[in-house]
Amino acid sequence: MNNVACVWIPPKYNMSYVEILYNSVKRNSEKPFNFYCLTTHPQDITNPNIIPIALEVDPMFESDTKKWWYKCNLFNKHNWEGQVLYLDLDTVVTGSLDKFFEWETDQFRICQDFNRHGIADYSISNSSVIGFQANAYTNIYNDFQEEKTENIRRHKGDQDWLSRVFPNDTKKWWPKEWAMSYKWEVLNGGLKRMGTKEYRSDRTVLHNDTSILVFHGKPNPGDVLDDPLILENWK
């Protein structure tokens, strides 16, 4: 069975983000799937199609700049089998997700960080879209927990940690066009140069292979509903 997972730790996003992500996955998946939400608020999930995985509140993760560390719970042992596709709540699904479950399934799969737009060989991963075999990486979860304080001190966030535990020869980056940065690579043809607001075009055209738009930092999808591309797909 294919599995889609997200992590919801209020209050940054409300339950509507979880519902929209589920609806988006349903529209863009031909094969059956289970949809899981790892959350500290399982009691707030009432949709029978969304399976909650309860997380304990961790005082070390509770500041606004630490909540992303809850994502490490993806690699704990859970009652799931098959391939897992993790999606951040602020991703927008624009096309079929089936290929993400069929590509390099024996590998850990993740995005190359979107600084690739300016530095082609940028070596850090972006953890907005992750693919892995269920329960295949419980060792990295256990290792993280054993040295949790040091891991949080040593790394800016979860994707820096994942970049260290999965160096280049132990992972696969998704094909670039499959999951793209909305604000850097897609909007108005993408930035001419990183660090500017100069775009290559006055039109936004989606690549035929793009299935996921990643929103990192600002804006969030709900902030750009004046863009027909987002209005059509984020619902």
PDB file of N, CA and C in Angstrom, residues 91-168:
ATOM      1  N   THR A  91       2.932  22.456   0.842  1.00  0.00           N
ATOM      2  CA  THR A  91       3.164  22.102  -0.553  1.00  0.00           C
ATOM      3  C   THR A  91       1.840  22.154  -1.313  1.00  0.00           C
ATOM      4  N   VAL A  92       1.924  22.415  -2.611  1.00  0.00           N
ATOM      5  CA  VAL A  92       0.744  22.443  -3.475  1.00  0.00           C
ATOM      6  C   VAL A  92       0.921  21.364  -4.539  1.00  0.00           C
ATOM      7  N   VAL A  93      -0.007  20.422  -4.570  1.00  0.00           N
ATOM      8  CA  VAL A  93       0.075  19.309  -5.515  1.00  0.00           C
ATOM      9  C   VAL A  93      -0.620  19.715  -6.808  1.00  0.00           C
ATOM     10  N   THR A  94       0.124  19.643  -7.907  1.00  0.00           N
ATOM     11  CA  THR A  94      -0.394  20.106  -9.195  1.00  0.00           C
ATOM     12  C   THR A  94      -0.505  18.991 -10.236  1.00  0.00           C
ATOM     13  N   GLY A  95       0.011  17.799  -9.920  1.00  0.00           N
ATOM     14  CA  GLY A  95      -0.002  16.710 -10.893  1.00  0.00           C
ATOM     15  C   GLY A  95       0.115  15.370 -10.215  1.00  0.00           C
ATOM     16  N   SER A  96       0.192  14.325 -11.013  1.00  0.00           N
ATOM     17  CA  SER A  96       0.183  12.957 -10.492  1.00  0.00           C
ATOM     18  C   SER A  96       1.322  12.711  -9.509  1.00  0.00           C
ATOM     19  N   LEU A  97       0.987  12.034  -8.412  1.00  0.00           N
ATOM     20  CA  LEU A  97       1.980  11.661  -7.415  1.00  0.00           C
ATOM     21  C   LEU A  97       2.457  10.216  -7.576  1.00  0.00           C
ATOM     22  N   ASP A  98       1.865   9.482  -8.489  1.00  0.00           N
ATOM     23  CA  ASP A  98       2.155   8.051  -8.592  1.00  0.00           C
ATOM     24  C   ASP A  98       3.635   7.786  -8.851  1.00  0.00           C
ATOM     25  N   LYS A  99       4.285   8.645  -9.629  1.00  0.00           N
ATOM     26  CA  LYS A  99       5.691   8.408  -9.979  1.00  0.00           C
ATOM     27  C   LYS A  99       6.594   8.462  -8.746  1.00  0.00           C
ATOM     28  N   PHE A 100       6.184   9.205  -7.725  1.00  0.00           N
ATOM     29  CA  PHE A 100       7.001   9.308  -6.523  1.00  0.00           C
ATOM     30  C   PHE A 100       7.059   7.974  -5.767  1.00  0.00           C
ATOM     31  N   PHE A 101       6.068   7.136  -5.976  1.00  0.00           N
ATOM     32  CA  PHE A 101       6.040   5.826  -5.324  1.00  0.00           C
ATOM     33  C   PHE A 101       6.732   4.743  -6.143  1.00  0.00           C
ATOM     34  N   GLU A 102       7.102   5.075  -7.364  1.00  0.00           N
ATOM     35  CA  GLU A 102       7.631   4.060  -8.283  1.00  0.00           C
ATOM     36  C   GLU A 102       9.100   4.261  -8.632  1.00  0.00           C
ATOM     37  N   TRP A 103       9.666   5.392  -8.266  1.00  0.00           N
ATOM     38  CA  TRP A 103      11.023   5.759  -8.687  1.00  0.00           C
ATOM     39  C   TRP A 103      12.031   5.460  -7.588  1.00  0.00           C
ATOM     40  N   GLU A 104      13.068   4.669  -7.903  1.00  0.00           N
ATOM     41  CA  GLU A 104      14.188   4.398  -6.988  1.00  0.00           C
ATOM     42  C   GLU A 104      13.689   3.999  -5.599  1.00  0.00           C
ATOM     43  N   THR A 105      12.796   3.029  -5.559  1.00  0.00           N
ATOM     44  CA  THR A 105      12.111   2.710  -4.305  1.00  0.00           C
ATOM     45  C   THR A 105      13.007   2.052  -3.258  1.00  0.00           C
ATOM     46  N   ASP A 106      14.188   1.620  -3.651  1.00  0.00           N
ATOM     47  CA  ASP A 106      15.113   1.039  -2.679  1.00  0.00           C
ATOM     48  C   ASP A 106      16.028   2.101  -2.070  1.00  0.00           C
ATOM     49  N   GLN A 107      15.817   3.370  -2.435  1.00  0.00           N
ATOM     50  CA  GLN A 107      16.664   4.464  -1.977  1.00  0.00           C
ATOM     51  C   GLN A 107      15.876   5.431  -1.091  1.00  0.00           C
ATOM     52  N   PHE A 108      16.616   6.189  -0.289  1.00  0.00           N
ATOM     53  CA  PHE A 108      16.042   7.334   0.411  1.00  0.00           C
ATOM     54  C   PHE A 108      16.002   8.485  -0.584  1.00  0.00           C
ATOM     55  N   ARG A 109      14.820   9.108  -0.775  1.00  0.00           N
ATOM     56  CA  ARG A 109      14.635  10.136  -1.795  1.00  0.00           C
ATOM     57  C   ARG A 109      14.194  11.453  -1.152  1.00  0.00           C
ATOM     58  N   ILE A 110      14.771  12.534  -1.651  1.00  0.00           N
ATOM     59  CA  ILE A 110      14.532  13.833  -1.038  1.00  0.00           C
ATOM     60  C   ILE A 110      14.860  14.920  -2.068  1.00  0.00           C
ATOM     61  N   CYS A 111      14.386  16.144  -1.842  1.00  0.00           N
ATOM     62  CA  CYS A 111      14.706  17.252  -2.742  1.00  0.00           C
ATOM     63  C   CYS A 111      16.123  17.755  -2.506  1.00  0.00           C
ATOM     64  N   GLN A 112      16.788  18.144  -3.570  1.00  0.00           N
ATOM     65  CA  GLN A 112      17.954  18.995  -3.432  1.00  0.00           C
ATOM     66  C   GLN A 112      17.457  20.359  -2.985  1.00  0.00           C
ATOM     67  N   ASP A 113      18.154  20.982  -2.051  1.00  0.00           N
ATOM     68  CA  ASP A 113      17.712  22.285  -1.581  1.00  0.00           C
ATOM     69  C   ASP A 113      17.596  23.257  -2.749  1.00  0.00           C
ATOM     70  N   PHE A 114      16.646  24.182  -2.658  1.00  0.00           N
ATOM     71  CA  PHE A 114      16.319  25.035  -3.796  1.00  0.00           C
ATOM     72  C   PHE A 114      17.338  26.133  -4.047  1.00  0.00           C
ATOM     73  N   ASN A 115      18.356  26.227  -3.210  1.00  0.00           N
ATOM     74  CA  ASN A 115      19.502  27.058  -3.565  1.00  0.00           C
ATOM     75  C   ASN A 115      20.183  26.532  -4.818  1.00  0.00           C
ATOM     76  N   ARG A 116      19.780  25.325  -5.257  1.00  0.00           N
ATOM     77  CA  ARG A 116      20.256  24.781  -6.534  1.00  0.00           C
ATOM     78  C   ARG A 116      19.963  25.754  -7.676  1.00  0.00           C
ATOM     79  N   HIS A 117      18.954  26.603  -7.501  1.00  0.00           N
ATOM     80  CA  HIS A 117      18.584  27.542  -8.563  1.00  0.00           C
ATOM     81  C   HIS A 117      19.742  28.495  -8.883  1.00  0.00           C
ATOM     82  N   GLY A 118      20.584  28.736  -7.883  1.00  0.00           N
ATOM     83  CA  GLY A 118      21.736  29.593  -8.101  1.00  0.00           C
ATOM     84  C   GLY A 118      23.063  28.855  -8.045  1.00  0.00           C
ATOM     85  N   ILE A 119      23.054  27.667  -7.367  1.00  0.00           N
ATOM     86  CA  ILE A 119      24.279  26.872  -7.202  1.00  0.00           C
ATOM     87  C   ILE A 119      23.935  25.445  -7.598  1.00  0.00           C
ATOM     88  N   ALA A 120      24.277  25.062  -8.799  1.00  0.00           N
ATOM     89  CA  ALA A 120      23.800  23.795  -9.368  1.00  0.00           C
ATOM     90  C   ALA A 120      24.186  22.584  -8.526  1.00  0.00           C
ATOM     91  N   ASP A 121      25.367  22.602  -7.908  1.00  0.00           N
ATOM     92  CA  ASP A 121      25.824  21.444  -7.141  1.00  0.00           C
ATOM     93  C   ASP A 121      25.631  21.629  -5.636  1.00  0.00           C
ATOM     94  N   TYR A 122      24.674  22.452  -5.258  1.00  0.00           N
ATOM     95  CA  TYR A 122      24.408  22.695  -3.831  1.00  0.00           C
ATOM     96  C   TYR A 122      24.159  21.363  -3.121  1.00  0.00           C
ATOM     97  N   SER A 123      24.827  21.150  -1.991  1.00  0.00           N
ATOM     98  CA  SER A 123      24.896  19.801  -1.414  1.00  0.00           C
ATOM     99  C   SER A 123      23.881  19.520  -0.315  1.00  0.00           C
ATOM    100  N   ILE A 124      23.089  20.517   0.073  1.00  0.00           N
ATOM    101  CA  ILE A 124      22.130  20.335   1.164  1.00  0.00           C
ATOM    102  C   ILE A 124      20.788  19.882   0.604  1.00  0.00           C
ATOM    103  N   SER A 125      20.086  19.055   1.377  1.00  0.00           N
ATOM    104  CA  SER A 125      18.761  18.572   0.985  1.00  0.00           C
ATOM    105  C   SER A 125      17.679  19.499   1.526  1.00  0.00           C
ATOM    106  N   ASN A 126      16.515  19.441   0.899  1.00  0.00           N
ATOM    107  CA  ASN A 126      15.323  20.124   1.388  1.00  0.00           C
ATOM    108  C   ASN A 126      14.287  19.058   1.713  1.00  0.00           C
ATOM    109  N   SER A 127      13.759  19.104   2.929  1.00  0.00           N
ATOM    110  CA  SER A 127      12.931  18.000   3.422  1.00  0.00           C
ATOM    111  C   SER A 127      11.440  18.206   3.218  1.00  0.00           C
ATOM    112  N   SER A 128      11.050  19.022   2.245  1.00  0.00           N
ATOM    113  CA  SER A 128       9.630  19.249   1.983  1.00  0.00           C
ATOM    114  C   SER A 128       8.946  18.039   1.364  1.00  0.00           C
ATOM    115  N   VAL A 129       9.697  17.242   0.594  1.00  0.00           N
ATOM    116  CA  VAL A 129       9.146  16.067  -0.090  1.00  0.00           C
ATOM    117  C   VAL A 129      10.151  14.930   0.077  1.00  0.00           C
ATOM    118  N   ILE A 130       9.752  13.893   0.803  1.00  0.00           N
ATOM    119  CA  ILE A 130      10.661  12.786   1.124  1.00  0.00           C
ATOM    120  C   ILE A 130       9.981  11.472   0.762  1.00  0.00           C
ATOM    121  N   GLY A 131      10.735  10.538   0.214  1.00  0.00           N
ATOM    122  CA  GLY A 131      10.231   9.197  -0.057  1.00  0.00           C
ATOM    123  C   GLY A 131      11.130   8.158   0.581  1.00  0.00           C
ATOM    124  N   PHE A 132      10.516   7.139   1.201  1.00  0.00           N
ATOM    125  CA  PHE A 132      11.311   6.099   1.844  1.00  0.00           C
ATOM    126  C   PHE A 132      10.447   4.859   2.083  1.00  0.00           C
ATOM    127  N   GLN A 133      11.119   3.750   2.286  1.00  0.00           N
ATOM    128  CA  GLN A 133      10.443   2.509   2.637  1.00  0.00           C
ATOM    129  C   GLN A 133      10.038   2.564   4.105  1.00  0.00           C
ATOM    130  N   ALA A 134       8.798   2.218   4.396  1.00  0.00           N
ATOM    131  CA  ALA A 134       8.289   2.277   5.769  1.00  0.00           C
ATOM    132  C   ALA A 134       9.185   1.480   6.712  1.00  0.00           C
ATOM    133  N   ASN A 135       9.536   2.115   7.822  1.00  0.00           N
ATOM    134  CA  ASN A 135      10.293   1.489   8.911  1.00  0.00           C
ATOM    135  C   ASN A 135      11.699   1.057   8.512  1.00  0.00           C
ATOM    136  N   ALA A 136      12.213   1.605   7.418  1.00  0.00           N
ATOM    137  CA  ALA A 136      13.554   1.218   6.972  1.00  0.00           C
ATOM    138  C   ALA A 136      14.661   2.017   7.660  1.00  0.00           C
ATOM    139  N   TYR A 137      14.298   3.125   8.320  1.00  0.00           N
ATOM    140  CA  TYR A 137      15.330   4.010   8.852  1.00  0.00           C
ATOM    141  C   TYR A 137      15.122   4.297  10.335  1.00  0.00           C
ATOM    142  N   THR A 138      14.616   3.308  11.046  1.00  0.00           N
ATOM    143  CA  THR A 138      14.423   3.494  12.487  1.00  0.00           C
ATOM    144  C   THR A 138      15.759   3.727  13.190  1.00  0.00           C
ATOM    145  N   ASN A 139      16.837   3.268  12.576  1.00  0.00           N
ATOM    146  CA  ASN A 139      18.161   3.465  13.195  1.00  0.00           C
ATOM    147  C   ASN A 139      18.514   4.946  13.308  1.00  0.00           C
ATOM    148  N   ILE A 140      18.152   5.745  12.290  1.00  0.00           N
ATOM    149  CA  ILE A 140      18.511   7.167  12.381  1.00  0.00           C
ATOM    150  C   ILE A 140      17.637   7.876  13.416  1.00  0.00           C
ATOM    151  N   TYR A 141      16.392   7.396  13.588  1.00  0.00           N
ATOM    152  CA  TYR A 141      15.545   7.958  14.635  1.00  0.00           C
ATOM    153  C   TYR A 141      16.139   7.649  16.007  1.00  0.00           C
ATOM    154  N   ASN A 142      16.543   6.409  16.197  1.00  0.00           N
ATOM    155  CA  ASN A 142      17.114   6.017  17.494  1.00  0.00           C
ATOM    156  C   ASN A 142      18.412   6.770  17.771  1.00  0.00           C
ATOM    157  N   ASP A 143      19.239   6.925  16.746  1.00  0.00           N
ATOM    158  CA  ASP A 143      20.485   7.675  16.916  1.00  0.00           C
ATOM    159  C   ASP A 143      20.203   9.131  17.259  1.00  0.00           C
ATOM    160  N   PHE A 144      19.184   9.702  16.595  1.00  0.00           N
ATOM    161  CA  PHE A 144      18.831  11.096  16.890  1.00  0.00           C
ATOM    162  C   PHE A 144      18.413  11.244  18.349  1.00  0.00           C
ATOM    163  N   GLN A 145      17.574  10.335  18.809  1.00  0.00           N
ATOM    164  CA  GLN A 145      17.069  10.427  20.173  1.00  0.00           C
ATOM    165  C   GLN A 145      18.184  10.265  21.205  1.00  0.00           C
ATOM    166  N   GLU A 146      19.152   9.419  20.904  1.00  0.00           N
ATOM    167  CA  GLU A 146      20.243   9.177  21.851  1.00  0.00           C
ATOM    168  C   GLU A 146      21.089  10.427  22.064  1.00  0.00           C
ATOM    169  N   GLU A 147      21.201  11.261  21.044  1.00  0.00           N
ATOM    170  CA  GLU A 147      22.002  12.481  21.146  1.00  0.00           C
ATOM    171  C   GLU A 147      21.170  13.690  20.713  1.00  0.00           C
ATOM    172  N   LYS A 148      19.951  13.750  21.225  1.00  0.00           N
ATOM    173  CA  LYS A 148      19.000  14.762  20.769  1.00  0.00           C
ATOM    174  C   LYS A 148      19.506  16.181  21.038  1.00  0.00           C
ATOM    175  N   THR A 149      19.978  16.433  22.225  1.00  0.00           N
ATOM    176  CA  THR A 149      20.450  17.779  22.564  1.00  0.00           C
ATOM    177  C   THR A 149      21.576  18.204  21.637  1.00  0.00           C
ATOM    178  N   GLU A 150      22.531  17.317  21.399  1.00  0.00           N
ATOM    179  CA  GLU A 150      23.658  17.627  20.538  1.00  0.00           C
ATOM    180  C   GLU A 150      23.207  17.805  19.089  1.00  0.00           C
ATOM    181  N   ASN A 151      22.267  16.973  18.637  1.00  0.00           N
ATOM    182  CA  ASN A 151      21.772  17.094  17.259  1.00  0.00           C
ATOM    183  C   ASN A 151      21.082  18.428  17.027  1.00  0.00           C
ATOM    184  N   ILE A 152      20.285  18.869  17.983  1.00  0.00           N
ATOM    185  CA  ILE A 152      19.595  20.152  17.844  1.00  0.00           C
ATOM    186  C   ILE A 152      20.590  21.301  17.889  1.00  0.00           C
ATOM    187  N   ARG A 153      21.598  21.174  18.734  1.00  0.00           N
ATOM    188  CA  ARG A 153      22.616  22.228  18.825  1.00  0.00           C
ATOM    189  C   ARG A 153      23.452  22.291  17.549  1.00  0.00           C
ATOM    190  N   ARG A 154      23.746  21.130  16.986  1.00  0.00           N
ATOM    191  CA  ARG A 154      24.676  21.039  15.864  1.00  0.00           C
ATOM    192  C   ARG A 154      24.063  21.455  14.532  1.00  0.00           C
ATOM    193  N   HIS A 155      22.742  21.266  14.386  1.00  0.00           N
ATOM    194  CA  HIS A 155      22.100  21.474  13.092  1.00  0.00           C
ATOM    195  C   HIS A 155      21.089  22.615  13.164  1.00  0.00           C
ATOM    196  N   LYS A 156      20.984  23.379  12.085  1.00  0.00           N
ATOM    197  CA  LYS A 156      19.993  24.452  12.027  1.00  0.00           C
ATOM    198  C   LYS A 156      18.573  23.905  12.018  1.00  0.00           C
ATOM    199  N   GLY A 157      18.386  22.747  11.412  1.00  0.00           N
ATOM    200  CA  GLY A 157      17.055  22.144  11.324  1.00  0.00           C
ATOM    201  C   GLY A 157      17.136  20.729  10.821  1.00  0.00           C
ATOM    202  N   ASP A 158      15.965  20.138  10.622  1.00  0.00           N
ATOM    203  CA  ASP A 158      15.909  18.724  10.268  1.00  0.00           C
ATOM    204  C   ASP A 158      16.586  18.427   8.946  1.00  0.00           C
ATOM    205  N   GLN A 159      16.530  19.359   7.979  1.00  0.00           N
ATOM    206  CA  GLN A 159      17.112  19.036   6.685  1.00  0.00           C
ATOM    207  C   GLN A 159      18.641  19.056   6.731  1.00  0.00           C
ATOM    208  N   ASP A 160      19.216  19.831   7.635  1.00  0.00           N
ATOM    209  CA  ASP A 160      20.666  19.788   7.815  1.00  0.00           C
ATOM    210  C   ASP A 160      21.073  18.459   8.458  1.00  0.00           C
ATOM    211  N   TRP A 161      20.259  18.012   9.395  1.00  0.00           N
ATOM    212  CA  TRP A 161      20.490  16.696  10.002  1.00  0.00           C
ATOM    213  C   TRP A 161      20.371  15.598   8.956  1.00  0.00           C
ATOM    214  N   LEU A 162      19.329  15.627   8.131  1.00  0.00           N
ATOM    215  CA  LEU A 162      19.156  14.609   7.100  1.00  0.00           C
ATOM    216  C   LEU A 162      20.265  14.677   6.055  1.00  0.00           C
ATOM    217  N   SER A 163      20.770  15.866   5.767  1.00  0.00           N
ATOM    218  CA  SER A 163      21.877  15.993   4.823  1.00  0.00           C
ATOM    219  C   SER A 163      23.129  15.312   5.361  1.00  0.00           C
ATOM    220  N   ARG A 164      23.289  15.329   6.681  1.00  0.00           N
ATOM    221  CA  ARG A 164      24.459  14.674   7.282  1.00  0.00           C
ATOM    222  C   ARG A 164      24.292  13.161   7.331  1.00  0.00           C
ATOM    223  N   VAL A 165      23.124  12.689   7.748  1.00  0.00           N
ATOM    224  CA  VAL A 165      22.964  11.238   7.904  1.00  0.00           C
ATOM    225  C   VAL A 165      22.740  10.544   6.570  1.00  0.00           C
ATOM    226  N   PHE A 166      22.355  11.314   5.533  1.00  0.00           N
ATOM    227  CA  PHE A 166      22.242  10.759   4.181  1.00  0.00           C
ATOM    228  C   PHE A 166      23.139  11.570   3.240  1.00  0.00           C
ATOM    229  N   PRO A 167      24.445  11.313   3.269  1.00  0.00           N
ATOM    230  CA  PRO A 167      25.321  12.004   2.315  1.00  0.00           C
ATOM    231  C   PRO A 167      24.990  11.590   0.886  1.00  0.00           C
ATOM    232  N   ASN A 168      25.620  12.233  -0.059  1.00  0.00           N
ATOM    233  CA  ASN A 168      25.216  12.116  -1.457  1.00  0.00           C
ATOM    234  C   ASN A 168      25.161  10.688  -1.979  1.00  0.00           C
TER     235      ASN A 168
END
